[in-house]
mmCIF file of C-alpha atoms in Angstrom:
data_model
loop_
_atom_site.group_PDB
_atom_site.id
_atom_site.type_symbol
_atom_site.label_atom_id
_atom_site.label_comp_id
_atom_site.label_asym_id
_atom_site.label_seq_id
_atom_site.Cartn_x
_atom_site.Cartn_y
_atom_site.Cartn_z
ATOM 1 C CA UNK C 27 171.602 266.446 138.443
ATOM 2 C CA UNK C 28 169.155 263.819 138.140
ATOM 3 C CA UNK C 29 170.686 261.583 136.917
ATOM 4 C CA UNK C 30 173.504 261.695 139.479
ATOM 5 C CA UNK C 31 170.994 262.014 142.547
ATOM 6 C CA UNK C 32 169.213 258.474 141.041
ATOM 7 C CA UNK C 33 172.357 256.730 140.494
ATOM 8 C CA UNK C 34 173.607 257.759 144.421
ATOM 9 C CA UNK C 35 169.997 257.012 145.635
ATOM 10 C CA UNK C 36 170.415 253.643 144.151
ATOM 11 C CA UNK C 37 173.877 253.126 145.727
ATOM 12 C CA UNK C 38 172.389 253.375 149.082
ATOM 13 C CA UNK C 39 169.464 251.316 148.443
ATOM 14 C CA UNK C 40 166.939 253.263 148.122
ATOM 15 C CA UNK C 41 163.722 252.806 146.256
ATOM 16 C CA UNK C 42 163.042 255.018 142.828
ATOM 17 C CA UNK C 43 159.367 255.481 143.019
ATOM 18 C CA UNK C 44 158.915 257.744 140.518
ATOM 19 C CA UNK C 45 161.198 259.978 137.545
ATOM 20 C CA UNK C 46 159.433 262.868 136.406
ATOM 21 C CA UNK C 47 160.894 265.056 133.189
ATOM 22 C CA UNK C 48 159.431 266.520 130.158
ATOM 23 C CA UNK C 49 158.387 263.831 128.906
ATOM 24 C CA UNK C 50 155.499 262.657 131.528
ATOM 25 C CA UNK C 51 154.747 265.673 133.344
ATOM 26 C CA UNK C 52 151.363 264.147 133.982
ATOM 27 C CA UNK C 53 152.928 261.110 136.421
ATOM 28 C CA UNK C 54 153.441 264.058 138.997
ATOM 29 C CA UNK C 55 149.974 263.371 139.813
ATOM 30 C CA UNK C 56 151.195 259.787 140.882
ATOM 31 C CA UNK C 57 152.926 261.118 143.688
ATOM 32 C CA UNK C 58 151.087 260.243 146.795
ATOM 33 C CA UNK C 59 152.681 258.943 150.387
ATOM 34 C CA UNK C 60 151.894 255.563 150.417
ATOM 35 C CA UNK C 61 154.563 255.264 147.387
ATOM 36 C CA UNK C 62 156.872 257.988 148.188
ATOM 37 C CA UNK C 63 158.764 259.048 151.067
ATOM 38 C CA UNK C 64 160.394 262.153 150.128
ATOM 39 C CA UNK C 65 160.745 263.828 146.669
ATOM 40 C CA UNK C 66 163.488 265.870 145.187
ATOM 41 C CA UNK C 67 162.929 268.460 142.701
ATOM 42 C CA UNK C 68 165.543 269.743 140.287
ATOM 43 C CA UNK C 69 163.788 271.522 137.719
ATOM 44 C CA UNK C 70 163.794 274.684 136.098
ATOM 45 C CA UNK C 71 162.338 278.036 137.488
ATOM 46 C CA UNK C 72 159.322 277.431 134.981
ATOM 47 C CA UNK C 73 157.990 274.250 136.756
ATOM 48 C CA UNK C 74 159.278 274.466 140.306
ATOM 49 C CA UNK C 75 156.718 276.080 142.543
ATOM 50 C CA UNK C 76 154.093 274.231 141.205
ATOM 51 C CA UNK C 77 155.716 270.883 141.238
ATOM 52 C CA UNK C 78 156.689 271.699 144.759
ATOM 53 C CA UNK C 79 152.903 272.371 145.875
ATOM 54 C CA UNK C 80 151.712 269.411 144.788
ATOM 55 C CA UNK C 81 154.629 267.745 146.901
ATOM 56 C CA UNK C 82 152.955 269.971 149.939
ATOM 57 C CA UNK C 83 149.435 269.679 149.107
ATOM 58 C CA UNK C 84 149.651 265.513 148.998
ATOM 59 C CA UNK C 85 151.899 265.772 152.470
ATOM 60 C CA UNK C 86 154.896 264.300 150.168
ATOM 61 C CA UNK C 87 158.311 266.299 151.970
ATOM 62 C CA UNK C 88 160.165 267.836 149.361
ATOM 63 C CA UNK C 89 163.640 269.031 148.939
ATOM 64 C CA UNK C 90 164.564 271.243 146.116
ATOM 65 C CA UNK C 91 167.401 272.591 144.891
ATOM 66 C CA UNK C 92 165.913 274.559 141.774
ATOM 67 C CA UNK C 93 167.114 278.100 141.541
ATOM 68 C CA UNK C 94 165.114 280.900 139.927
ATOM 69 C CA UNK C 95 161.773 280.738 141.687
ATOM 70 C CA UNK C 96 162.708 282.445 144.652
ATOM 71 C CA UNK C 97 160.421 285.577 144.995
ATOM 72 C CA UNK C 98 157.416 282.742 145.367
ATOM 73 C CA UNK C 99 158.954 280.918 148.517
ATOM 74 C CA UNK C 100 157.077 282.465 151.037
ATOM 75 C CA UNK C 101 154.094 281.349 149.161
ATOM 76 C CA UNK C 102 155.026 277.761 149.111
ATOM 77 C CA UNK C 103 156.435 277.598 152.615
ATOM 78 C CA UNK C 104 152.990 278.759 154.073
ATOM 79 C CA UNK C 105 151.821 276.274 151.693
ATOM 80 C CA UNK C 106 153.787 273.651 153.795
ATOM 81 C CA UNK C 107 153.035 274.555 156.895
ATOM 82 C CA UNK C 108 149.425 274.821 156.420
ATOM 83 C CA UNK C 109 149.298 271.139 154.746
ATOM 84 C CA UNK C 110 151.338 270.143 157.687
ATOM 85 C CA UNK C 111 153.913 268.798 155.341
ATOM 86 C CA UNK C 112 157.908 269.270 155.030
ATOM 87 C CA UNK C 113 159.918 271.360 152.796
ATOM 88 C CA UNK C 114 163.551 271.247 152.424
ATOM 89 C CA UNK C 115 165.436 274.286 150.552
ATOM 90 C CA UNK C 116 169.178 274.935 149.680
ATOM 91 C CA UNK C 117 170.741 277.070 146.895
ATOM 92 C CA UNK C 118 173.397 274.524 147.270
ATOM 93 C CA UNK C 119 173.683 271.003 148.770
ATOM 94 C CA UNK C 120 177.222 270.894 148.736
ATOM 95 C CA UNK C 121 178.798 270.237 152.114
ATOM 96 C CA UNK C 122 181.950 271.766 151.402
ATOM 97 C CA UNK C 123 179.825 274.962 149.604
ATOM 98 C CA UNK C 124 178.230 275.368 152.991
ATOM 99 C CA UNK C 125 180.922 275.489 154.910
ATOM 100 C CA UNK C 126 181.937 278.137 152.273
ATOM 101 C CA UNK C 127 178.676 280.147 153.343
ATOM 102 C CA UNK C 128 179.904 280.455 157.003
ATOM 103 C CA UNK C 129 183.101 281.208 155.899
ATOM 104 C CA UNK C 130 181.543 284.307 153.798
ATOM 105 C CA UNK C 131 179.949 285.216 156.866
ATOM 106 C CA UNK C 132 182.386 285.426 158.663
ATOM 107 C CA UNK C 133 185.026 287.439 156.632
ATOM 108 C CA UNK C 134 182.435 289.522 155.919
ATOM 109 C CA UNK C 135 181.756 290.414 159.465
ATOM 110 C CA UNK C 136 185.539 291.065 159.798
ATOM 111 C CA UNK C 137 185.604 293.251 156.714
ATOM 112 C CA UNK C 138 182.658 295.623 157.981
ATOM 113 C CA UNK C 139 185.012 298.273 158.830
ATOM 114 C CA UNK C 140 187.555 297.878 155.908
ATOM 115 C CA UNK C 141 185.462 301.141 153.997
ATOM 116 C CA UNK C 142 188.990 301.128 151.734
ATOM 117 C CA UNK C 143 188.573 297.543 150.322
ATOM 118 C CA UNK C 144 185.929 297.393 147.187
ATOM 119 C CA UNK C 145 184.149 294.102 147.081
ATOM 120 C CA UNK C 146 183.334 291.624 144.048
ATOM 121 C CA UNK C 147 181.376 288.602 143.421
ATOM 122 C CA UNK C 148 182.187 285.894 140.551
ATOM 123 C CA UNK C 149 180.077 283.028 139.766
ATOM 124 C CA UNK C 150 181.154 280.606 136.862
ATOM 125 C CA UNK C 151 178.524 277.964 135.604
ATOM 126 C CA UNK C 152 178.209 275.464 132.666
ATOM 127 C CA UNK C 153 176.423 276.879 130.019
ATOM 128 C CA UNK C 154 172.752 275.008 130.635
ATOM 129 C CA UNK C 155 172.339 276.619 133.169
ATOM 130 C CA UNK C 156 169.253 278.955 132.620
ATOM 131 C CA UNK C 157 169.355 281.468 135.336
ATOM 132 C CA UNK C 158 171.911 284.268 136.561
ATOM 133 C CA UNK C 159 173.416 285.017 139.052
ATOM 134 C CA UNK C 160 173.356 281.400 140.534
ATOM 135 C CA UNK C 161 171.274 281.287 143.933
ATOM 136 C CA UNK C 162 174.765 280.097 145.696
ATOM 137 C CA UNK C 163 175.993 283.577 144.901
ATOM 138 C CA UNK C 164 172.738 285.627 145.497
ATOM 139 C CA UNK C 165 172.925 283.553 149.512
ATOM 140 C CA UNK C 166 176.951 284.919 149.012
ATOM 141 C CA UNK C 167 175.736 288.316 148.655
ATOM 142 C CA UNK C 168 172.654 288.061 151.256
ATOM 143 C CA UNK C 169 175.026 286.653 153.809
ATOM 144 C CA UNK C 170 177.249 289.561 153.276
ATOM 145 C CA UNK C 171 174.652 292.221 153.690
ATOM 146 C CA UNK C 172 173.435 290.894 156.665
ATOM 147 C CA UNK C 173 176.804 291.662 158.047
ATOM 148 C CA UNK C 174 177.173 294.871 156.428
ATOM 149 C CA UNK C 175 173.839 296.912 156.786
ATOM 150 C CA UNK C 176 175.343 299.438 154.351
ATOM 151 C CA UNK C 177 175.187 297.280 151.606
ATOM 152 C CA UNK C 178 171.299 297.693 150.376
ATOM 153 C CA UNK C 179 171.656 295.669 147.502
ATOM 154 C CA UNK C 180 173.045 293.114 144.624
ATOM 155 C CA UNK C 181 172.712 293.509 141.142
ATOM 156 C CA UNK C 182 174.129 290.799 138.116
ATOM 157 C CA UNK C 183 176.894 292.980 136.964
ATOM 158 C CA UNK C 184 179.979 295.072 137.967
ATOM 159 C CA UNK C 185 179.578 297.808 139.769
ATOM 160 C CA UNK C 186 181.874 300.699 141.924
ATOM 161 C CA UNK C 187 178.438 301.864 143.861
ATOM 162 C CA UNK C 188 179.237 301.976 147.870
ATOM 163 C CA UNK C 189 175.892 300.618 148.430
ATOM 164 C CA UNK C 190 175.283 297.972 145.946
ATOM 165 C CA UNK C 191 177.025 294.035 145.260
ATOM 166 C CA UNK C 192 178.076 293.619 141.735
ATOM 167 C CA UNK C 193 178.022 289.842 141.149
ATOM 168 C CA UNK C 194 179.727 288.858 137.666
ATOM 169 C CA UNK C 195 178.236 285.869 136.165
ATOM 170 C CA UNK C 196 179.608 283.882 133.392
ATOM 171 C CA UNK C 197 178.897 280.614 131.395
ATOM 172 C CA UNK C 198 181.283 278.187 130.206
ATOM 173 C CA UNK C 199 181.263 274.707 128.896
ATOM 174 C CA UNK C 200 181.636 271.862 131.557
ATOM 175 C CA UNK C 201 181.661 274.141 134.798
ATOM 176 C CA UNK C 202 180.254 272.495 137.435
ATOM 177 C CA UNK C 203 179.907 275.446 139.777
ATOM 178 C CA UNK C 204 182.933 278.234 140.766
ATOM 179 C CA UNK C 205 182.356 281.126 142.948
ATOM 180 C CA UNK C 206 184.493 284.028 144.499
ATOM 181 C CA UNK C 207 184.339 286.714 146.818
ATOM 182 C CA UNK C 208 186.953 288.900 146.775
ATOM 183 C CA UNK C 209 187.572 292.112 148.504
ATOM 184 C CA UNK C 210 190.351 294.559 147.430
ATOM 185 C CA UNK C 211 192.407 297.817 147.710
ATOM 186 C CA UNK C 212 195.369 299.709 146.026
ATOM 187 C CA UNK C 213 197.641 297.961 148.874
ATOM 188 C CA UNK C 214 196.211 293.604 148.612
ATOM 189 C CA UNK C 215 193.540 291.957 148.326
ATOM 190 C CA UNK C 216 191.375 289.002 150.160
ATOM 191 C CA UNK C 217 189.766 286.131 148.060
ATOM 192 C CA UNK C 218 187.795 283.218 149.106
ATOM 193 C CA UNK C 219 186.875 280.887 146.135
ATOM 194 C CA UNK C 220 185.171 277.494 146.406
ATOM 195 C CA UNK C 221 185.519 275.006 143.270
ATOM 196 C CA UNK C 222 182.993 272.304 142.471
ATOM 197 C CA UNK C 223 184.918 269.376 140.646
ATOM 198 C CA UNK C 224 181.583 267.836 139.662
ATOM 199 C CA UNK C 225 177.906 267.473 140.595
ATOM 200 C CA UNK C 226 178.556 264.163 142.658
ATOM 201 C CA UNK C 227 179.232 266.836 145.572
ATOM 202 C CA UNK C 228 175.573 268.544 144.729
ATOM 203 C CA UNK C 229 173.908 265.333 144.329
ATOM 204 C CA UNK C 230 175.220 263.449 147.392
ATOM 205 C CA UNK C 231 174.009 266.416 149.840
ATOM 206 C CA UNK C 232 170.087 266.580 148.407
ATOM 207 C CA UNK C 233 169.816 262.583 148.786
ATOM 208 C CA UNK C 234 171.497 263.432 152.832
ATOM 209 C CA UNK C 235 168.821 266.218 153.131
ATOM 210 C CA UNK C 236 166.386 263.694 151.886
ATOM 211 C CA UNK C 237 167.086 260.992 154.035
ATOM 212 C CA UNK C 238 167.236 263.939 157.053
ATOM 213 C CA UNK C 239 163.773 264.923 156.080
ATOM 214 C CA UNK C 240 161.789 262.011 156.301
ATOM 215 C CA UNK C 241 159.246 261.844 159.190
ATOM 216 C CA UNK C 242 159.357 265.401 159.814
ATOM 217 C CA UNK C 243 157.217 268.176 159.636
ATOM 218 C CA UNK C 244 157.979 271.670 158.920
ATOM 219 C CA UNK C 245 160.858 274.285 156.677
ATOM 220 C CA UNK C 246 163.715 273.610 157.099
ATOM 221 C CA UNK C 247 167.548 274.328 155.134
ATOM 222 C CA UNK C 248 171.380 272.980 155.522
ATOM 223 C CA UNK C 249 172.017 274.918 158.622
ATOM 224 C CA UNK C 250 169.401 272.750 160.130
ATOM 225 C CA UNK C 251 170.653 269.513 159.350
ATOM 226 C CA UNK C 252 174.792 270.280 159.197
ATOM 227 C CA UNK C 253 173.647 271.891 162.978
ATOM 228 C CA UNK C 254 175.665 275.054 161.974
#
């Protein structure tokens, strides 16, 4: 992801102040505003909070797309706002996965009522990726239980339980990113899917939400800038 977000950065002429891996953790230090504009962090779970309140802490916006670290957000959003900086956060950049959400959200809304239809979850991911479920299908499964109160839960594995959202992870080579929400009975089913052909789509969306973020102040997500 990187990689790809550097080389479409570049495309639109944009600066590379800085690349931080592995290998010179230290340089995040070097992050200041007077060389950097915005950063984007896609890390692992391990690194991400802390990376991230640096970013906040220095008044550098971020936007991060790094999955894994969620039950700290709160923390680092107050972090933000305190620091009067700007934080930018998506389980997906994808345009067309976003559009996805909202379609979710919808069908879920229209399926509140269906008690006869069992639902399902299926995320498919290449096989570096570290944590499970994805966070596009743990925002699938929030979205739907905000439009169905009766469903108190999610949990990484199949499941008949009325109350709970079974979401089936696997990993396979070269996946960029597939995800499914099906609902079904003994008479049909109903099954939205969204299919990433490659990161580009990924990429392309966190250097948008960079570009949207510079200059401002605050938390903000992809409804915010898509205006959904």
């Amino acid at each position: 992801m990187g990689q790809t977000i550097e080389k479409i950065a570049l495309s639109k002429n944009h600066q590379i102040s800085l690349v931080i891996d592995h290998h010179n953790l230290s340089d995040l230090k070097l992050i200041h505003p007077d060389n950097t504009d915005v950063a984007i962090e896609f890390t692992q779970p391990e690194s991400a909070f802390e990376n991230l309140r640096y970013c906040m802490e220095q008044q550098v916006p971020a936007v991060s797309g790094t999955t894994g670290w969620l039950d700290r957000r709160s923390e680092l959003e107050a972090i933000c706002l305190q620091n009067q900086s700007a934080f930018f956060y998506a389980s997906n950049y994808s345009i067309g996965v976003n559009i996805f959400f909202k379609v979710n959200q919808f069908l879920a809304k229209l399926m509140r009522q269906q008690s006869n239809y069992s639902l399902s979850l299926e995320e498919i991911h290449h096989t570096e990726k570290k944590d499970a479920p994805s966070g596009t299908a743990i925002t699938l499964a929030q979205d739907i239980m905000f439009q169905m109160p009766h469903k108190t839960s999610w949990i990484n594995e199949a499941t008949d339980s009325k109350d709970l959202i079974g979401i089936i992870s696997k990993r396979e080579s070269h996946v960029p990113g597939t995800h499914t929400v099906k609902y079904a009975c003994q008479i049909d089913e109903i099954e939205i899917k969204h299919t990433a052909y490659s990161r580009e789509g990924f990429a392309q969306g966190a250097v948008l939400a960079a570009e949207w973020l510079k200059d401002k102040t605050g938390v903000f997500g992809m409804d915010d800038m898509l205006s959904f």
